[in-house]
mmCIF file with all atom_site columns, C-alpha atoms in Angstrom:
data_model
loop_
_atom_site.group_PDB
_atom_site.id
_atom_site.type_symbol
_atom_site.label_atom_id
_atom_site.label_alt_id
_atom_site.label_comp_id
_atom_site.label_asym_id
_atom_site.label_entity_id
_atom_site.label_seq_id
_atom_site.pdbx_PDB_ins_code
_atom_site.Cartn_x
_atom_site.Cartn_y
_atom_site.Cartn_z
_atom_site.occupancy
_atom_site.B_iso_or_equiv
_atom_site.pdbx_formal_charge
_atom_site.auth_seq_id
_atom_site.auth_comp_id
_atom_site.auth_asym_id
_atom_site.auth_atom_id
_atom_site.pdbx_PDB_model_num
ATOM 1   C CA . MET A 1 1   ? 40.045  0.382   14.982  1.00 61.00 ? 1   MET A CA 1
ATOM 2   C CA . ARG A 1 2   ? 38.452  2.514   12.287  1.00 62.00 ? 2   ARG A CA 1
ATOM 3   C CA . ARG A 1 3   ? 36.545  -0.492  10.967  1.00 59.00 ? 3   ARG A CA 1
ATOM 4   C CA . LEU A 1 4   ? 35.194  -1.154  14.466  1.00 50.00 ? 4   LEU A CA 1
ATOM 5   C CA . ALA A 1 5   ? 34.060  2.465   14.783  1.00 49.00 ? 5   ALA A CA 1
ATOM 6   C CA . LEU A 1 6   ? 32.257  2.284   11.428  1.00 45.00 ? 6   LEU A CA 1
ATOM 7   C CA . LEU A 1 7   ? 30.605  -0.959  12.464  1.00 46.00 ? 7   LEU A CA 1
ATOM 8   C CA . ALA A 1 8   ? 29.447  0.641   15.733  1.00 46.00 ? 8   ALA A CA 1
ATOM 9   C CA . ILE A 1 9   ? 27.992  3.628   13.840  1.00 54.00 ? 9   ILE A CA 1
ATOM 10  C CA . ALA A 1 10  ? 26.185  1.336   11.403  1.00 47.00 ? 10  ALA A CA 1
ATOM 11  C CA . LEU A 1 11  ? 24.797  -0.720  14.281  1.00 43.00 ? 11  LEU A CA 1
ATOM 12  C CA . CYS A 1 12  ? 23.555  2.427   16.031  1.00 47.00 ? 12  CYS A CA 1
ATOM 13  C CA . ALA A 1 13  ? 21.861  3.575   12.821  1.00 48.00 ? 13  ALA A CA 1
ATOM 14  C CA . VAL A 1 14  ? 20.084  0.223   12.467  1.00 42.00 ? 14  VAL A CA 1
ATOM 15  C CA . LEU A 1 15  ? 18.974  0.271   16.107  1.00 42.00 ? 15  LEU A CA 1
ATOM 16  C CA . LEU A 1 16  ? 17.667  3.837   15.813  1.00 43.00 ? 16  LEU A CA 1
ATOM 17  C CA . THR A 1 17  ? 15.724  2.886   12.680  1.00 44.00 ? 17  THR A CA 1
ATOM 18  C CA . LEU A 1 18  ? 14.200  -0.120  14.425  1.00 42.00 ? 18  LEU A CA 1
ATOM 19  C CA . ALA A 1 19  ? 13.329  1.970   17.471  1.00 44.00 ? 19  ALA A CA 1
ATOM 20  C CA . ALA A 1 20  ? 11.653  4.590   15.293  1.00 44.00 ? 20  ALA A CA 1
ATOM 21  C CA . GLU A 1 21  ? 9.613   1.887   13.539  1.00 46.00 ? 21  GLU A CA 1
ATOM 22  C CA . GLY A 1 22  ? 8.605   0.408   16.889  1.00 46.00 ? 22  GLY A CA 1
ATOM 23  C CA . ASN A 1 23  ? 7.574   3.834   18.154  1.00 42.00 ? 23  ASN A CA 1
ATOM 24  C CA . ARG A 1 24  ? 5.557   4.477   14.989  1.00 41.00 ? 24  ARG A CA 1
ATOM 25  C CA . CYS A 1 25  ? 3.636   1.246   15.528  1.00 43.00 ? 25  CYS A CA 1
ATOM 26  C CA . ALA A 1 26  ? 3.303   1.931   19.248  1.00 42.00 ? 26  ALA A CA 1
ATOM 27  C CA . ARG A 1 27  ? 1.859   5.370   18.492  1.00 45.00 ? 27  ARG A CA 1
ATOM 28  C CA . ALA A 1 28  ? -0.571  3.980   15.943  1.00 56.00 ? 28  ALA A CA 1
ATOM 29  C CA . GLN A 1 29  ? -3.988  3.723   17.435  1.00 76.00 ? 29  GLN A CA 1
ATOM 30  C CA . ALA A 1 30  ? -7.618  3.519   16.565  1.00 82.00 ? 30  ALA A CA 1
ATOM 31  C CA . THR A 1 31  ? -9.263  6.782   15.609  1.00 92.00 ? 31  THR A CA 1
ATOM 32  C CA . ALA A 1 32  ? -12.391 8.088   17.320  1.00 92.00 ? 32  ALA A CA 1
ATOM 33  C CA . ARG A 1 33  ? -14.346 7.050   14.210  1.00 94.00 ? 33  ARG A CA 1
ATOM 34  C CA . ASP A 1 34  ? -13.142 3.456   14.567  1.00 94.00 ? 34  ASP A CA 1
ATOM 35  C CA . ILE A 1 35  ? -13.607 3.313   18.343  1.00 93.00 ? 35  ILE A CA 1
ATOM 36  C CA . ASP A 1 36  ? -17.233 4.442   18.010  1.00 94.00 ? 36  ASP A CA 1
ATOM 37  C CA . ALA A 1 37  ? -17.899 2.044   15.137  1.00 94.00 ? 37  ALA A CA 1
ATOM 38  C CA . LEU A 1 38  ? -16.292 -0.894  16.986  1.00 95.00 ? 38  LEU A CA 1
ATOM 39  C CA . LYS A 1 39  ? -18.480 -0.239  20.040  1.00 94.00 ? 39  LYS A CA 1
ATOM 40  C CA . GLN A 1 40  ? -21.609 -0.583  17.916  1.00 95.00 ? 40  GLN A CA 1
ATOM 41  C CA . ALA A 1 41  ? -20.565 -3.337  15.503  1.00 96.00 ? 41  ALA A CA 1
ATOM 42  C CA . THR A 1 42  ? -21.414 -7.005  15.834  1.00 94.00 ? 42  THR A CA 1
ATOM 43  C CA . TYR A 1 43  ? -18.910 -8.146  13.209  1.00 95.00 ? 43  TYR A CA 1
ATOM 44  C CA . ILE A 1 44  ? -15.805 -6.938  11.491  1.00 97.00 ? 44  ILE A CA 1
ATOM 45  C CA . TYR A 1 45  ? -14.895 -7.967  7.979   1.00 98.00 ? 45  TYR A CA 1
ATOM 46  C CA . ILE A 1 46  ? -11.266 -8.956  7.586   1.00 98.00 ? 46  ILE A CA 1
ATOM 47  C CA . GLY A 1 47  ? -9.223  -9.191  4.434   1.00 97.00 ? 47  GLY A CA 1
ATOM 48  C CA . THR A 1 48  ? -5.544  -9.919  4.061   1.00 97.00 ? 48  THR A CA 1
ATOM 49  C CA . VAL A 1 49  ? -2.896  -9.422  1.402   1.00 96.00 ? 49  VAL A CA 1
ATOM 50  C CA . ARG A 1 50  ? -1.997  -12.278 -0.914  1.00 96.00 ? 50  ARG A CA 1
ATOM 51  C CA . LYS A 1 51  ? 1.610   -13.075 -1.852  1.00 95.00 ? 51  LYS A CA 1
ATOM 52  C CA . ASP A 1 52  ? 1.117   -11.174 -5.114  1.00 96.00 ? 52  ASP A CA 1
ATOM 53  C CA . GLY A 1 53  ? 0.223   -7.998  -3.171  1.00 95.00 ? 53  GLY A CA 1
ATOM 54  C CA . ASN A 1 54  ? -3.469  -8.111  -4.007  1.00 96.00 ? 54  ASN A CA 1
ATOM 55  C CA . GLN A 1 55  ? -6.425  -8.076  -1.638  1.00 96.00 ? 55  GLN A CA 1
ATOM 56  C CA . SER A 1 56  ? -8.132  -11.262 -0.565  1.00 97.00 ? 56  SER A CA 1
ATOM 57  C CA . ARG A 1 57  ? -11.897 -11.528 -0.216  1.00 96.00 ? 57  ARG A CA 1
ATOM 58  C CA . ASN A 1 58  ? -13.011 -10.163 3.147   1.00 96.00 ? 58  ASN A CA 1
ATOM 59  C CA . THR A 1 59  ? -14.982 -12.351 5.541   1.00 96.00 ? 59  THR A CA 1
ATOM 60  C CA . PRO A 1 60  ? -17.133 -11.483 8.557   1.00 96.00 ? 60  PRO A CA 1
ATOM 61  C CA . VAL A 1 61  ? -15.762 -12.578 11.925  1.00 96.00 ? 61  VAL A CA 1
ATOM 62  C CA . TRP A 1 62  ? -16.588 -12.215 15.600  1.00 94.00 ? 62  TRP A CA 1
ATOM 63  C CA . PHE A 1 63  ? -14.245 -9.909  17.454  1.00 96.00 ? 63  PHE A CA 1
ATOM 64  C CA . ASN A 1 64  ? -13.581 -8.089  20.671  1.00 94.00 ? 64  ASN A CA 1
ATOM 65  C CA . VAL A 1 65  ? -11.561 -5.013  21.535  1.00 95.00 ? 65  VAL A CA 1
ATOM 66  C CA . THR A 1 66  ? -8.953  -4.553  24.252  1.00 95.00 ? 66  THR A CA 1
ATOM 67  C CA . PRO A 1 67  ? -8.894  -1.447  26.473  1.00 93.00 ? 67  PRO A CA 1
ATOM 68  C CA . ASP A 1 68  ? -6.065  -0.066  24.309  1.00 94.00 ? 68  ASP A CA 1
ATOM 69  C CA . HIS A 1 69  ? -8.238  -0.552  21.179  1.00 95.00 ? 69  HIS A CA 1
ATOM 70  C CA . GLN A 1 70  ? -6.520  -3.554  19.653  1.00 96.00 ? 70  GLN A CA 1
ATOM 71  C CA . VAL A 1 71  ? -8.878  -5.931  17.887  1.00 97.00 ? 71  VAL A CA 1
ATOM 72  C CA . LEU A 1 72  ? -8.803  -9.626  18.814  1.00 98.00 ? 72  LEU A CA 1
ATOM 73  C CA . ILE A 1 73  ? -10.193 -12.459 16.715  1.00 97.00 ? 73  ILE A CA 1
ATOM 74  C CA . GLU A 1 74  ? -9.760  -16.210 16.634  1.00 96.00 ? 74  GLU A CA 1
ATOM 75  C CA . THR A 1 75  ? -9.555  -18.533 13.660  1.00 96.00 ? 75  THR A CA 1
ATOM 76  C CA . GLY A 1 76  ? -8.299  -21.930 12.605  1.00 97.00 ? 76  GLY A CA 1
ATOM 77  C CA . PRO A 1 77  ? -4.531  -22.168 12.229  1.00 97.00 ? 77  PRO A CA 1
ATOM 78  C CA . ASP A 1 78  ? -4.869  -23.321 8.617   1.00 97.00 ? 78  ASP A CA 1
ATOM 79  C CA . SER A 1 79  ? -7.307  -20.607 7.496   1.00 97.00 ? 79  SER A CA 1
ATOM 80  C CA . TRP A 1 80  ? -6.085  -18.351 4.698   1.00 96.00 ? 80  TRP A CA 1
ATOM 81  C CA . LYS A 1 81  ? -6.113  -15.346 7.025   1.00 97.00 ? 81  LYS A CA 1
ATOM 82  C CA . ALA A 1 82  ? -3.932  -17.173 9.571   1.00 97.00 ? 82  ALA A CA 1
ATOM 83  C CA . LYS A 1 83  ? -1.522  -18.352 6.869   1.00 97.00 ? 83  LYS A CA 1
ATOM 84  C CA . ARG A 1 84  ? -1.204  -14.868 5.379   1.00 97.00 ? 84  ARG A CA 1
ATOM 85  C CA . ILE A 1 85  ? -0.855  -13.152 8.753   1.00 98.00 ? 85  ILE A CA 1
ATOM 86  C CA . ARG A 1 86  ? 1.805   -15.671 9.780   1.00 97.00 ? 86  ARG A CA 1
ATOM 87  C CA . ARG A 1 87  ? 3.623   -14.645 6.572   1.00 97.00 ? 87  ARG A CA 1
ATOM 88  C CA . GLY A 1 88  ? 3.423   -10.959 7.581   1.00 96.00 ? 88  GLY A CA 1
ATOM 89  C CA . SER A 1 89  ? 0.270   -9.751  5.837   1.00 97.00 ? 89  SER A CA 1
ATOM 90  C CA . PRO A 1 90  ? -1.432  -6.708  7.308   1.00 97.00 ? 90  PRO A CA 1
ATOM 91  C CA . ALA A 1 91  ? -5.153  -6.884  8.028   1.00 97.00 ? 91  ALA A CA 1
ATOM 92  C CA . LEU A 1 92  ? -7.703  -4.843  6.115   1.00 97.00 ? 92  LEU A CA 1
ATOM 93  C CA . ILE A 1 93  ? -10.653 -4.299  8.448   1.00 97.00 ? 93  ILE A CA 1
ATOM 94  C CA . TRP A 1 94  ? -14.162 -3.049  7.681   1.00 97.00 ? 94  TRP A CA 1
ATOM 95  C CA . ILE A 1 95  ? -16.200 -2.329  10.785  1.00 97.00 ? 95  ILE A CA 1
ATOM 96  C CA . GLY A 1 96  ? -19.803 -3.506  11.035  1.00 96.00 ? 96  GLY A CA 1
ATOM 97  C CA . ALA A 1 97  ? -20.418 -4.094  7.333   1.00 96.00 ? 97  ALA A CA 1
ATOM 98  C CA . ALA A 1 98  ? -18.527 -5.049  4.201   1.00 94.00 ? 98  ALA A CA 1
ATOM 99  C CA . ASP A 1 99  ? -18.692 -1.375  3.211   1.00 94.00 ? 99  ASP A CA 1
ATOM 100 C CA . GLY A 1 100 ? -18.268 0.067   6.710   1.00 95.00 ? 100 GLY A CA 1
ATOM 101 C CA . PRO A 1 101 ? -15.480 2.308   7.974   1.00 96.00 ? 101 PRO A CA 1
ATOM 102 C CA . ALA A 1 102 ? -12.158 0.669   7.164   1.00 96.00 ? 102 ALA A CA 1
ATOM 103 C CA . PHE A 1 103 ? -8.642  0.661   8.521   1.00 97.00 ? 103 PHE A CA 1
ATOM 104 C CA . ILE A 1 104 ? -5.409  -1.181  7.881   1.00 97.00 ? 104 ILE A CA 1
ATOM 105 C CA . GLY A 1 105 ? -3.656  -2.766  10.810  1.00 97.00 ? 105 GLY A CA 1
ATOM 106 C CA . LYS A 1 106 ? -0.633  -4.751  11.844  1.00 97.00 ? 106 LYS A CA 1
ATOM 107 C CA . ALA A 1 107 ? -1.843  -8.297  12.429  1.00 98.00 ? 107 ALA A CA 1
ATOM 108 C CA . GLU A 1 108 ? -0.045  -10.983 14.363  1.00 98.00 ? 108 GLU A CA 1
ATOM 109 C CA . ILE A 1 109 ? -0.817  -14.437 15.611  1.00 98.00 ? 109 ILE A CA 1
ATOM 110 C CA . THR A 1 110 ? -0.329  -14.376 19.358  1.00 97.00 ? 110 THR A CA 1
ATOM 111 C CA . SER A 1 111 ? -0.149  -16.982 22.060  1.00 96.00 ? 111 SER A CA 1
ATOM 112 C CA . ASP A 1 112 ? -0.426  -14.297 24.735  1.00 96.00 ? 112 ASP A CA 1
ATOM 113 C CA . PRO A 1 113 ? -2.509  -15.835 27.551  1.00 97.00 ? 113 PRO A CA 1
ATOM 114 C CA . ALA A 1 114 ? -4.172  -12.448 28.222  1.00 96.00 ? 114 ALA A CA 1
ATOM 115 C CA . ALA A 1 115 ? -5.416  -12.213 24.612  1.00 97.00 ? 115 ALA A CA 1
ATOM 116 C CA . GLU A 1 116 ? -6.658  -15.801 24.626  1.00 97.00 ? 116 GLU A CA 1
ATOM 117 C CA . SER A 1 117 ? -8.386  -15.308 28.002  1.00 96.00 ? 117 SER A CA 1
ATOM 118 C CA . ARG A 1 118 ? -10.058 -12.136 26.779  1.00 96.00 ? 118 ARG A CA 1
ATOM 119 C CA . ILE A 1 119 ? -11.408 -13.936 23.699  1.00 95.00 ? 119 ILE A CA 1
ATOM 120 C CA . ILE A 1 120 ? -12.613 -16.880 25.812  1.00 94.00 ? 120 ILE A CA 1
ATOM 121 C CA . ALA A 1 121 ? -14.353 -14.582 28.322  1.00 93.00 ? 121 ALA A CA 1
ATOM 122 C CA . ASP A 1 122 ? -15.741 -11.946 25.958  1.00 91.00 ? 122 ASP A CA 1
ATOM 123 C CA . TYR A 1 123 ? -17.150 -13.988 23.069  1.00 89.00 ? 123 TYR A CA 1
ATOM 124 C CA . PRO A 1 124 ? -19.906 -15.654 25.124  1.00 85.00 ? 124 PRO A CA 1
ATOM 125 C CA . GLN A 1 125 ? -20.846 -12.271 26.636  1.00 86.00 ? 125 GLN A CA 1
ATOM 126 C CA . ARG A 1 126 ? -20.927 -10.628 23.226  1.00 83.00 ? 126 ARG A CA 1
ATOM 127 C CA . TYR A 1 127 ? -22.456 -13.368 21.081  1.00 86.00 ? 127 TYR A CA 1
ATOM 128 C CA . MET A 1 128 ? -25.542 -15.477 21.836  1.00 79.00 ? 128 MET A CA 1
ATOM 129 C CA . LEU A 1 129 ? -24.180 -18.395 19.803  1.00 81.00 ? 129 LEU A CA 1
ATOM 130 C CA . GLY A 1 130 ? -21.049 -18.283 21.959  1.00 73.00 ? 130 GLY A CA 1
ATOM 131 C CA . ARG A 1 131 ? -23.191 -18.526 25.084  1.00 76.00 ? 131 ARG A CA 1
ATOM 132 C CA . ILE A 1 132 ? -24.906 -21.681 23.905  1.00 82.00 ? 132 ILE A CA 1
ATOM 133 C CA . GLY A 1 133 ? -21.600 -23.245 22.926  1.00 72.00 ? 133 GLY A CA 1
ATOM 134 C CA . TYR A 1 134 ? -21.642 -22.881 19.134  1.00 77.00 ? 134 TYR A CA 1
ATOM 135 C CA . ALA A 1 135 ? -18.143 -21.954 17.955  1.00 80.00 ? 135 ALA A CA 1
ATOM 136 C CA . LYS A 1 136 ? -17.255 -21.019 21.520  1.00 88.00 ? 136 LYS A CA 1
ATOM 137 C CA . PRO A 1 137 ? -13.514 -20.511 21.947  1.00 93.00 ? 137 PRO A CA 1
ATOM 138 C CA . THR A 1 138 ? -12.032 -22.444 24.873  1.00 91.00 ? 138 THR A CA 1
ATOM 139 C CA . LYS A 1 139 ? -8.657  -22.795 26.544  1.00 95.00 ? 139 LYS A CA 1
ATOM 140 C CA . GLU A 1 140 ? -8.554  -26.385 25.336  1.00 96.00 ? 140 GLU A CA 1
ATOM 141 C CA . LYS A 1 141 ? -8.987  -25.258 21.708  1.00 95.00 ? 141 LYS A CA 1
ATOM 142 C CA . PHE A 1 142 ? -6.157  -22.729 22.067  1.00 96.00 ? 142 PHE A CA 1
ATOM 143 C CA . ASP A 1 143 ? -3.913  -25.212 23.901  1.00 96.00 ? 143 ASP A CA 1
ATOM 144 C CA . SER A 1 144 ? -4.476  -27.942 21.314  1.00 96.00 ? 144 SER A CA 1
ATOM 145 C CA . GLY A 1 145 ? -3.876  -25.569 18.387  1.00 96.00 ? 145 GLY A CA 1
ATOM 146 C CA . THR A 1 146 ? -7.409  -26.009 17.036  1.00 96.00 ? 146 THR A CA 1
ATOM 147 C CA . ILE A 1 147 ? -7.735  -22.222 17.045  1.00 97.00 ? 147 ILE A CA 1
ATOM 148 C CA . VAL A 1 148 ? -5.263  -19.327 17.200  1.00 98.00 ? 148 VAL A CA 1
ATOM 149 C CA . ALA A 1 149 ? -5.652  -15.770 18.465  1.00 98.00 ? 149 ALA A CA 1
ATOM 150 C CA . ILE A 1 150 ? -4.943  -12.854 16.146  1.00 98.00 ? 150 ILE A CA 1
ATOM 151 C CA . LYS A 1 151 ? -4.197  -9.374  17.492  1.00 98.00 ? 151 LYS A CA 1
ATOM 152 C CA . ILE A 1 152 ? -4.753  -6.455  15.114  1.00 97.00 ? 152 ILE A CA 1
ATOM 153 C CA . THR A 1 153 ? -3.270  -3.054  15.910  1.00 97.00 ? 153 THR A CA 1
ATOM 154 C CA . PRO A 1 154 ? -4.922  -0.276  13.882  1.00 96.00 ? 154 PRO A CA 1
ATOM 155 C CA . ILE A 1 155 ? -2.309  1.700   11.952  1.00 96.00 ? 155 ILE A CA 1
ATOM 156 C CA . ARG A 1 156 ? -4.335  4.106   9.835   1.00 94.00 ? 156 ARG A CA 1
ATOM 157 C CA . ASP A 1 157 ? -7.802  4.656   8.478   1.00 95.00 ? 157 ASP A CA 1
ATOM 158 C CA . LEU A 1 158 ? -8.546  3.864   4.877   1.00 95.00 ? 158 LEU A CA 1
ATOM 159 C CA . PRO A 1 159 ? -10.444 6.467   2.842   1.00 93.00 ? 159 PRO A CA 1
ATOM 160 C CA . ALA A 1 160 ? -14.220 6.717   3.271   1.00 90.00 ? 160 ALA A CA 1
ATOM 161 C CA . GLY A 1 161 ? -15.913 4.323   0.883   1.00 91.00 ? 161 GLY A CA 1
ATOM 162 C CA . PHE A 1 162 ? -12.858 2.055   0.557   1.00 94.00 ? 162 PHE A CA 1
ATOM 163 C CA . LYS A 1 163 ? -14.168 -1.224  -0.840  1.00 93.00 ? 163 LYS A CA 1
ATOM 164 C CA . ASN A 1 164 ? -12.883 -4.763  -0.768  1.00 94.00 ? 164 ASN A CA 1
ATOM 165 C CA . ASP A 1 165 ? -11.747 -5.573  -4.281  1.00 94.00 ? 165 ASP A CA 1
ATOM 166 C CA . PRO A 1 166 ? -10.233 -9.085  -4.408  1.00 94.00 ? 166 PRO A CA 1
ATOM 167 C CA . GLY A 1 167 ? -7.431  -9.369  -6.924  1.00 92.00 ? 167 GLY A CA 1
ATOM 168 C CA . LYS A 1 168 ? -6.692  -5.629  -6.876  1.00 94.00 ? 168 LYS A CA 1
ATOM 169 C CA . PRO A 1 169 ? -3.582  -4.175  -5.211  1.00 93.00 ? 169 PRO A CA 1
ATOM 170 C CA . ALA A 1 170 ? -3.925  -3.769  -1.459  1.00 93.00 ? 170 ALA A CA 1
ATOM 171 C CA . PRO A 1 171 ? -2.974  -0.554  0.302   1.00 92.00 ? 171 PRO A CA 1
ATOM 172 C CA . LYS A 1 172 ? 0.438   -0.551  1.956   1.00 88.00 ? 172 LYS A CA 1
ATOM 173 C CA . LEU A 1 173 ? 0.652   -0.718  5.733   1.00 80.00 ? 173 LEU A CA 1
ATOM 174 C CA . ASP A 1 174 ? 3.281   1.982   5.993   1.00 76.00 ? 174 ASP A CA 1
ATOM 175 C CA . ARG A 1 175 ? 2.081   4.396   3.359   1.00 62.00 ? 175 ARG A CA 1
ATOM 176 C CA . ALA A 1 176 ? -0.642  7.015   3.552   1.00 56.00 ? 176 ALA A CA 1
ATOM 177 C CA . PRO A 1 177 ? -3.361  6.639   0.926   1.00 49.00 ? 177 PRO A CA 1
ATOM 178 C CA . ALA A 1 178 ? -2.910  8.558   -2.293  1.00 46.00 ? 178 ALA A CA 1
ATOM 179 C CA . ALA A 1 179 ? -4.598  11.915  -2.357  1.00 44.00 ? 179 ALA A CA 1
ATOM 180 C CA . VAL A 1 180 ? -8.001  11.911  -3.983  1.00 41.00 ? 180 VAL A CA 1
ATOM 181 C CA . PRO A 1 181 ? -7.786  13.928  -7.198  1.00 40.00 ? 181 PRO A CA 1
ATOM 182 C CA . SER A 1 182 ? -9.623  17.207  -7.028  1.00 39.00 ? 182 SER A CA 1
ATOM 183 C CA . THR A 1 183 ? -12.670 17.604  -9.249  1.00 41.00 ? 183 THR A CA 1
ATOM 184 C CA . ALA A 1 184 ? -12.369 21.372  -9.221  1.00 42.00 ? 184 ALA A CA 1
ATOM 185 C CA . ALA A 1 185 ? -11.285 23.018  -12.439 1.00 42.00 ? 185 ALA A CA 1
ATOM 186 C CA . PRO A 1 186 ? -7.712  24.310  -12.423 1.00 42.00 ? 186 PRO A CA 1
ATOM 187 C CA . ARG A 1 187 ? -7.259  28.037  -11.819 1.00 41.00 ? 187 ARG A CA 1
ATOM 188 C CA . ARG A 1 188 ? -6.075  30.081  -14.763 1.00 40.00 ? 188 ARG A CA 1
#
């Protein structure tokens, strides 16, 4: 009986921890800085985290934003970003330019029909090349697995001036950035 009680307590602790993590991610949202930048940007630059924990090279991609400020992109299922995201890599996002405002987000490959439909509908409205059919995402491409949708939920901003530095350690998804050392002289 005592063993069963201990097991129940341990299970409750695990469930509470998981619920807290889920709430933390649910509360994470784009900042006003990012929302404004996303409204004006034509591209985002996405990087991922390699198995060794280092940053990959970022690449410009088309994107759109959902009403709740999640970023949607599409890519080939065998692209490095898709492979790394499938493995659990967060996304490092620079908005508008390779040195634009940056955030780290939880990235996931999704087969959500609403996300796919939004990409299919919004890309041609947003991008001239999408209107004329170049690299235009279609239901057939999603259904056949030629492309996959990726949903990125912003978790936290990265410091101003954060640069892509392939081969260097990537910031952690769940950890605030280290404080910038003060340049002021210590008080005596």
